[in-house]
Short mmCIF file of C-alpha atoms in Angstrom, two decimals:
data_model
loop_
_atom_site.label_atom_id
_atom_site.label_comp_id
_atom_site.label_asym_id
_atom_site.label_seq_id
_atom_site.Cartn_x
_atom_site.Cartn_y
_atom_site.Cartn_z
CA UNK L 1 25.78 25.88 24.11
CA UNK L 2 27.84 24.73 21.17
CA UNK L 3 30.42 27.04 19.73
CA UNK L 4 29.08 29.07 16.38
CA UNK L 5 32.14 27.97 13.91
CA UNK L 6 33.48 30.42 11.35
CA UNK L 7 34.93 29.95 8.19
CA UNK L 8 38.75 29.51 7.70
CA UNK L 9 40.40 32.42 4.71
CA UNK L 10 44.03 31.74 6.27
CA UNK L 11 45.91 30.81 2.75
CA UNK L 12 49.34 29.65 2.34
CA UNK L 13 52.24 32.51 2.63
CA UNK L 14 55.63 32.33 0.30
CA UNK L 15 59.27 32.41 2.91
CA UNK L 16 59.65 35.86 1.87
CA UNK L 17 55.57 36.71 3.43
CA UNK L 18 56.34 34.73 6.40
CA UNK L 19 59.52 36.76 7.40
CA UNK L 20 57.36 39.60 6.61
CA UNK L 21 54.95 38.44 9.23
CA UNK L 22 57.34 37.68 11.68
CA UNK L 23 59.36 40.87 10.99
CA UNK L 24 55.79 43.05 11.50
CA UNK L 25 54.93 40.76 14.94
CA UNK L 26 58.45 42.12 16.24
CA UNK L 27 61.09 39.81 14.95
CA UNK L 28 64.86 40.85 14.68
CA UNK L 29 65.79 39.64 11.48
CA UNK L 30 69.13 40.62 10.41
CA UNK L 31 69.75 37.53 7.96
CA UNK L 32 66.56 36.96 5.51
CA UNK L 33 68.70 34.24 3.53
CA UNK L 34 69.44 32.58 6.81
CA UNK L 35 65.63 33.33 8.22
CA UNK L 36 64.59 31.52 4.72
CA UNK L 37 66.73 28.61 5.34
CA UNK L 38 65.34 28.08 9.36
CA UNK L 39 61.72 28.02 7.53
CA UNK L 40 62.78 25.69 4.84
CA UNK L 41 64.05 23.29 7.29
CA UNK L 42 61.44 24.00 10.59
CA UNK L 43 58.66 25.48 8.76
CA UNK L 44 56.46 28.44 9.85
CA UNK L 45 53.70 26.71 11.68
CA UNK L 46 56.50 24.54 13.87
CA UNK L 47 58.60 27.32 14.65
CA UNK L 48 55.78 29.30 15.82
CA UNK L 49 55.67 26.93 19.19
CA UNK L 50 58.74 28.28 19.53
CA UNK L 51 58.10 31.37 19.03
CA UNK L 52 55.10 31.24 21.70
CA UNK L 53 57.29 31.93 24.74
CA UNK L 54 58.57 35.29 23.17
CA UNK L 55 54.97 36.64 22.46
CA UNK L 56 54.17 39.72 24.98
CA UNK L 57 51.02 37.86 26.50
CA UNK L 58 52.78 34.60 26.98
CA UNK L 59 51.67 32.28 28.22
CA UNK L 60 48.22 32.95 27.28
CA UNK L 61 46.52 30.91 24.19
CA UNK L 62 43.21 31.28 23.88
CA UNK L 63 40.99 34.86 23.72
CA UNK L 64 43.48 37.41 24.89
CA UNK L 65 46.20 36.16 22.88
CA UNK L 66 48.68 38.63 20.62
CA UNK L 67 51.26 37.28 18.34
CA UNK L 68 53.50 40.55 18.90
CA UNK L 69 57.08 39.72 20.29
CA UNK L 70 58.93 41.11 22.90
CA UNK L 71 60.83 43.89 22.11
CA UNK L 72 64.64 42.60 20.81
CA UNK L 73 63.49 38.61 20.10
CA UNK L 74 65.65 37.35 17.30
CA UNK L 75 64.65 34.36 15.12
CA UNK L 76 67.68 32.82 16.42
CA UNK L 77 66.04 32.99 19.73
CA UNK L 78 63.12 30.71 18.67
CA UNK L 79 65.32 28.57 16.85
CA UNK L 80 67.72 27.90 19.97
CA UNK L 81 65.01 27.41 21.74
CA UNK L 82 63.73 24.66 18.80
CA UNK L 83 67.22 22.69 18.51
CA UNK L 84 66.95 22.61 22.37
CA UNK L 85 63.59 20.70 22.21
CA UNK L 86 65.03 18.79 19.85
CA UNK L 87 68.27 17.29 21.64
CA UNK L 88 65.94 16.53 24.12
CA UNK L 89 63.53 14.58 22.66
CA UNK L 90 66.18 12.52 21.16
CA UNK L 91 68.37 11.98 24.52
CA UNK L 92 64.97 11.45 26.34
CA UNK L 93 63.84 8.29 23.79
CA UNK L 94 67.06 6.38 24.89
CA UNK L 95 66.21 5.96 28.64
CA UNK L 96 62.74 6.29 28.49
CA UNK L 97 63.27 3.30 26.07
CA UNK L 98 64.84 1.90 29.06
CA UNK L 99 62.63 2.05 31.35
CA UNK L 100 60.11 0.98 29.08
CA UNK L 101 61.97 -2.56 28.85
CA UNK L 102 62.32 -2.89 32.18
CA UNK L 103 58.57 -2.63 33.21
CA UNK L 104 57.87 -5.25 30.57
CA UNK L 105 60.10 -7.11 31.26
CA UNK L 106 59.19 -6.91 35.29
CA UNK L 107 55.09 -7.94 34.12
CA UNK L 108 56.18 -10.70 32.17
CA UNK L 109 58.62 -12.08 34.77
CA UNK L 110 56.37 -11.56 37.72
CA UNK L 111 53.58 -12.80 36.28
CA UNK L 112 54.52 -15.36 33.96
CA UNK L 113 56.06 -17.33 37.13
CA UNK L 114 53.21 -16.56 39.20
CA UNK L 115 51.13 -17.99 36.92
CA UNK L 116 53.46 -20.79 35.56
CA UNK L 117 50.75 -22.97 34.90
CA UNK L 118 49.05 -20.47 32.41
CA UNK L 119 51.78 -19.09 29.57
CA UNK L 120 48.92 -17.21 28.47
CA UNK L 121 47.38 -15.53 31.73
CA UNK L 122 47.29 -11.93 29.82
CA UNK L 123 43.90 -13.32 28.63
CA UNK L 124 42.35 -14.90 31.64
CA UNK L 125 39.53 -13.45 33.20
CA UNK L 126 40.41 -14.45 36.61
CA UNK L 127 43.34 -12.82 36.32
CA UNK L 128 42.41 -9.44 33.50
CA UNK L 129 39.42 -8.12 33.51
CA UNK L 130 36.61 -8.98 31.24
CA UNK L 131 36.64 -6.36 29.42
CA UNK L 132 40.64 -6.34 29.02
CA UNK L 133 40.47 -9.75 27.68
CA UNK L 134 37.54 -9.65 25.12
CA UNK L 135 39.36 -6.27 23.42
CA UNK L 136 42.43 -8.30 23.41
CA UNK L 137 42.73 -9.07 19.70
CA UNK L 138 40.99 -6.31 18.50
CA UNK L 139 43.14 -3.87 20.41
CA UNK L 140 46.65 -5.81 20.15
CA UNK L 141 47.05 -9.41 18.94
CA UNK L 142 45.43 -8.84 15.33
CA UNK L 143 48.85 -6.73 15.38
CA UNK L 144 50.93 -8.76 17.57
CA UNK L 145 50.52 -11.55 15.42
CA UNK L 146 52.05 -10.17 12.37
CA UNK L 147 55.50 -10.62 13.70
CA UNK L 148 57.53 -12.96 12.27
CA UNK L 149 58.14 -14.74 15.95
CA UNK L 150 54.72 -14.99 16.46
CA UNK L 151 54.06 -16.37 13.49
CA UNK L 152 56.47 -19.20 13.52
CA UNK L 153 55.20 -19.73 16.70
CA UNK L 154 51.42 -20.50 15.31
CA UNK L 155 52.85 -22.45 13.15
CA UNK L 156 54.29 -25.09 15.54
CA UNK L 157 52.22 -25.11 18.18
CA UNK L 158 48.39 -24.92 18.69
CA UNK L 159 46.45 -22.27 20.58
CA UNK L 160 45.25 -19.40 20.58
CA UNK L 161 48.10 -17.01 21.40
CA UNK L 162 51.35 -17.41 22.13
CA UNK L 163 52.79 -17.25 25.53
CA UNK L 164 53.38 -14.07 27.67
CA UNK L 165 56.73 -13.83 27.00
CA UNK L 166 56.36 -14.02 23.19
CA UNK L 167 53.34 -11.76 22.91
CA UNK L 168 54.08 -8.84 25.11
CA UNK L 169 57.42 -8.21 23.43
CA UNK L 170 55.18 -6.35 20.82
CA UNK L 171 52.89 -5.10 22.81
CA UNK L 172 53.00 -1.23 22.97
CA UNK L 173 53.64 0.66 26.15
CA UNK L 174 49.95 1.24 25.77
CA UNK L 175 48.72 -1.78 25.76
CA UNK L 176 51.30 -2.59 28.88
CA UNK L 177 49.77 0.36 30.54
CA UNK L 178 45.96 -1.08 30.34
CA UNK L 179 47.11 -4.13 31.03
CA UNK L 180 48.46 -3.15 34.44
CA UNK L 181 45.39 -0.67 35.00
CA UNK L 182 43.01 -4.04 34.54
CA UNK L 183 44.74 -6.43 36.51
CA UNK L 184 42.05 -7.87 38.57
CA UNK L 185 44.20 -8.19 41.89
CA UNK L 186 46.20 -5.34 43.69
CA UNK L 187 48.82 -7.68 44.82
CA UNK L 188 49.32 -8.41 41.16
CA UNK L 189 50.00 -4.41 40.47
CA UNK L 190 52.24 -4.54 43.55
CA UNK L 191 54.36 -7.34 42.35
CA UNK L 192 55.38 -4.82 39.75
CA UNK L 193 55.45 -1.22 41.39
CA UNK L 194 57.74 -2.37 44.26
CA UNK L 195 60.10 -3.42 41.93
CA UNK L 196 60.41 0.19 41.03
CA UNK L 197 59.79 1.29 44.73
CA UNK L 198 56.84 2.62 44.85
CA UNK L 199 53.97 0.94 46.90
CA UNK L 200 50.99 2.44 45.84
CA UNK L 201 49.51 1.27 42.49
CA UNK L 202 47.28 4.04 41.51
CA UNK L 203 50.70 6.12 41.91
CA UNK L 204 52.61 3.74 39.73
CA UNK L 205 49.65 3.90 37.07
CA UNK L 206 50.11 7.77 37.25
CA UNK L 207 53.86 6.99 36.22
CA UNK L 208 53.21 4.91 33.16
CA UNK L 209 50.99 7.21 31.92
CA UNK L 210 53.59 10.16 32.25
CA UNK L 211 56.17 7.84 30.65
CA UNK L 212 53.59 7.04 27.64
CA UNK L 213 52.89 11.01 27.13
CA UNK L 214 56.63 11.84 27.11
CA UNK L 215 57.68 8.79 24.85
CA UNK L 216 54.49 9.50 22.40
CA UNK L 217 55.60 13.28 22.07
CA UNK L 218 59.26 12.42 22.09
CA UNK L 219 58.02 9.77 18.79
CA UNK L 220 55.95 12.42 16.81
CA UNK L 221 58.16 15.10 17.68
CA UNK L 222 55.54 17.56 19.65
CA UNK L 223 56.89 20.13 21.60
CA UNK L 224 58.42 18.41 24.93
CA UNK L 225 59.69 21.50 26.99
CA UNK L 226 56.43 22.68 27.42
CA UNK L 227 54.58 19.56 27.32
CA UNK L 228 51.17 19.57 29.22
CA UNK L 229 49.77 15.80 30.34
CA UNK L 230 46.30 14.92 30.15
CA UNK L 231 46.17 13.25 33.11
CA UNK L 232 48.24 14.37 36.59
CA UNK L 233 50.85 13.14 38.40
CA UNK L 234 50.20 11.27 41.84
CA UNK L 235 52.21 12.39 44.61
CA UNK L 236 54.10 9.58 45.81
CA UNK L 237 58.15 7.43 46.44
CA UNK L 238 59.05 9.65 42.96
CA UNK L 239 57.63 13.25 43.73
CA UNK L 240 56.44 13.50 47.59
CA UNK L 241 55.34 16.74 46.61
CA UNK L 242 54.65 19.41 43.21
CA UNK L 243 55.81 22.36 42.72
CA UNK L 244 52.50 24.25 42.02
CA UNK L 245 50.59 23.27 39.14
CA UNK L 246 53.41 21.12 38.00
CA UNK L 247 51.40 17.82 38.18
CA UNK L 248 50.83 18.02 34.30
CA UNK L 249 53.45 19.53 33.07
CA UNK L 250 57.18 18.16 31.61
CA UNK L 251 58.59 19.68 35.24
CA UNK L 252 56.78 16.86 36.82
CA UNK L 253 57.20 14.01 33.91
CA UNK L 254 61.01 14.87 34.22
CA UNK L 255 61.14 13.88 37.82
CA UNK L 256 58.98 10.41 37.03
CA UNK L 257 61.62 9.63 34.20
CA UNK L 258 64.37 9.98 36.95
CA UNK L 259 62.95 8.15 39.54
CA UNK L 260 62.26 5.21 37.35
CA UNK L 261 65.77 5.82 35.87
CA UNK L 262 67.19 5.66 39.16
CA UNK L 263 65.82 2.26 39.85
CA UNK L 264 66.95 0.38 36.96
CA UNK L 265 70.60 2.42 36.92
CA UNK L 266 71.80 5.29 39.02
CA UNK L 267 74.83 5.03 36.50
CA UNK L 268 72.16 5.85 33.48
CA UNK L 269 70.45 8.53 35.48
CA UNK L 270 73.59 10.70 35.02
CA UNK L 271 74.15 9.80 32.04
CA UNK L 272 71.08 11.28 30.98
CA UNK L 273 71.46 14.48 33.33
CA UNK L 274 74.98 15.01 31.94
CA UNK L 275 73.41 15.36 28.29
CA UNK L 276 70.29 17.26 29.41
CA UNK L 277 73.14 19.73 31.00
CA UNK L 278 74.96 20.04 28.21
CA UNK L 279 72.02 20.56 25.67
CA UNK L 280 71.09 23.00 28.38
CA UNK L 281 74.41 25.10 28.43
CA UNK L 282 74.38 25.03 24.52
CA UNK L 283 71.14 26.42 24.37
CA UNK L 284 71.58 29.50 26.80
CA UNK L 285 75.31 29.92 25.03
CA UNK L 286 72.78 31.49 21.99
CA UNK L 287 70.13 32.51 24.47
CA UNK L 288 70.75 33.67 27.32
CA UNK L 289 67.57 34.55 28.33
CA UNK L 290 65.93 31.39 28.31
CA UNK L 291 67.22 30.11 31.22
CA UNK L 292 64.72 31.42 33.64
CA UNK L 293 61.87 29.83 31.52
CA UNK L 294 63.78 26.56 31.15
CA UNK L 295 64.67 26.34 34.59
CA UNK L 296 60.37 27.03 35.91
CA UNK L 297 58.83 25.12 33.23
CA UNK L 298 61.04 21.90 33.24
CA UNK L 299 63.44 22.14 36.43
CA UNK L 300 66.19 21.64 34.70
CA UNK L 301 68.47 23.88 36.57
CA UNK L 302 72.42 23.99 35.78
CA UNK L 303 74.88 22.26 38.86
CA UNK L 304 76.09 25.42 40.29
CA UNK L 305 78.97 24.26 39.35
CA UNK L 306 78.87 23.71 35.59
CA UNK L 307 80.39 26.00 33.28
CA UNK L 308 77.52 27.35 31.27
#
């Protein structure tokens, strides 16, 4: 049975309502200039997601949830906890741009020379799947062939597209993704996930779509700490085994990123820890009592012998 909808009377609220609000739900506010000035620049709708993990009946979000906040939760708490999300979604772009090249550029090699007769093998049914092939331009090269490359290309030489290692330069991660997914032949998928060391294709599928999730979220700035994933993790070379219920969550995304990391650059892979550490340590410097959270619903968990 369909859900009866109701009519929506939320209306917008001044900076001086919303610390109201937040100061009724259980906020410590000692500063409203400064609480003003984290609105201006968050807003009140973002720094609510923030706010979530504070709320008495977290982590609940649907019928029994209560807005009212833990007894002593400062603003500043949330908005730790909101610069925290941030750092990471900017130190996580970097190498999950990295590992985003590399796959691409592992299809196109492989593949390319495998089929060295065929530059354009991305569309060939004996090689894609039918259905992969007639969305093609629809769902990439009308874009695709925009690019100034591309088009200087078309205008030199005839055919249809250009070559595989023209094209999938602009192809997004996406379109990489389905791509691999509709590769007609498993020893075509393999060519690509034993490069990264993991045997099993279905698994390696499982880890572009984690990548995707993170690097969409990461790109339109959605929450990443507490990041849920449509679709689950496989166990496999990059997570034997889940924590529970940790298939769909940023815990388990985290260890994909480093296992893929790892691969490519074990010298990159702590590069990237030693930032996620220090965002880390900065944000349990302004609150403390985060840790705990941080550490179960991401695994980030400090060396035990960092300085925090």
């Amino acid at each position: 049975m369909a859900r009866i909808k109701i009519a929506y009377t939320k209306r917008a609220t001044t900076y001086s309502d919303q610390i109201d609000i937040l100061k009724k739900r259980g906020a410590v506010i000692a500063d409203e200039k400064k609480a003003k000035e984290y609105l201006s620049d968050i807003g009140y709708y973002r720094l609510g997601f923030y706010l979530h993990p504070f709320e008495i009946t977290y982590p609940e979000l649907k019928n029994h949830r209560k807005h009212d906040l833990r007894p002593g939760t400062q603003i500043e708490d949330a908005v730790a906890l909101y610069y925290f999300d941030l750092d990471m979604r900017n130190i996580l772009n970097r190498y999950l741009s990295r590992i985003e090249v590399a796959i691409r550029t592992t299809i196109i090699y492989e593949l390319s020379n495998k089929y060295n007769t065929d530059p354009t093998w991305f569309v060939n049914p004996a090689v894609l799947s039918t259905r992969f092939v007639t969305e093609f331009p629809l769902k990439a090269y009308n874009s695709i062939k925009t690019k100034d490359p591309i088009k200087r290309h078309h205008k030199k030489y005839l055919g249809k597209y250009a070559p595989a290692w023209k094209t999938m330069e602009y192809m997004t991660f996406g379109n990489l993704e389905v791509l691999y997914e509709s590769l007609l032949l498993d020893i075509d998928k393999r060519l690509i996930s034993t490069r990264f060391g993991e045997p099993a294709t279905g698994t390696f599928l499982s880890y572009m779509m984690a990548v995707r999730e993170v690097r969409n979220a990461c790109a339109h700035g959605n929450v990443i700490w507490g990041l849920t994933l449509p679709n689950g993790i496989k166990a496999g070379v990059a997570c034997p085994s889940f924590p529970a219920h940790t298939q769909q969550t940023f815990h388990g995304a985290l260890r994909v990123i480093d296992y893929l990391l790892r691969q490519i650059s074990v010298n990159r892979a702590n590069d990237m820890w030693n930032e996620i550490y220090a965002a880390a340590r900065l944000l349990y410097s302004k609150s403390p009592a985060l840790e705990t959270l941080i550490e179960t619903r991401t695994g980030i968990v400090l060396p035990v012998n960092t300085t925090k």
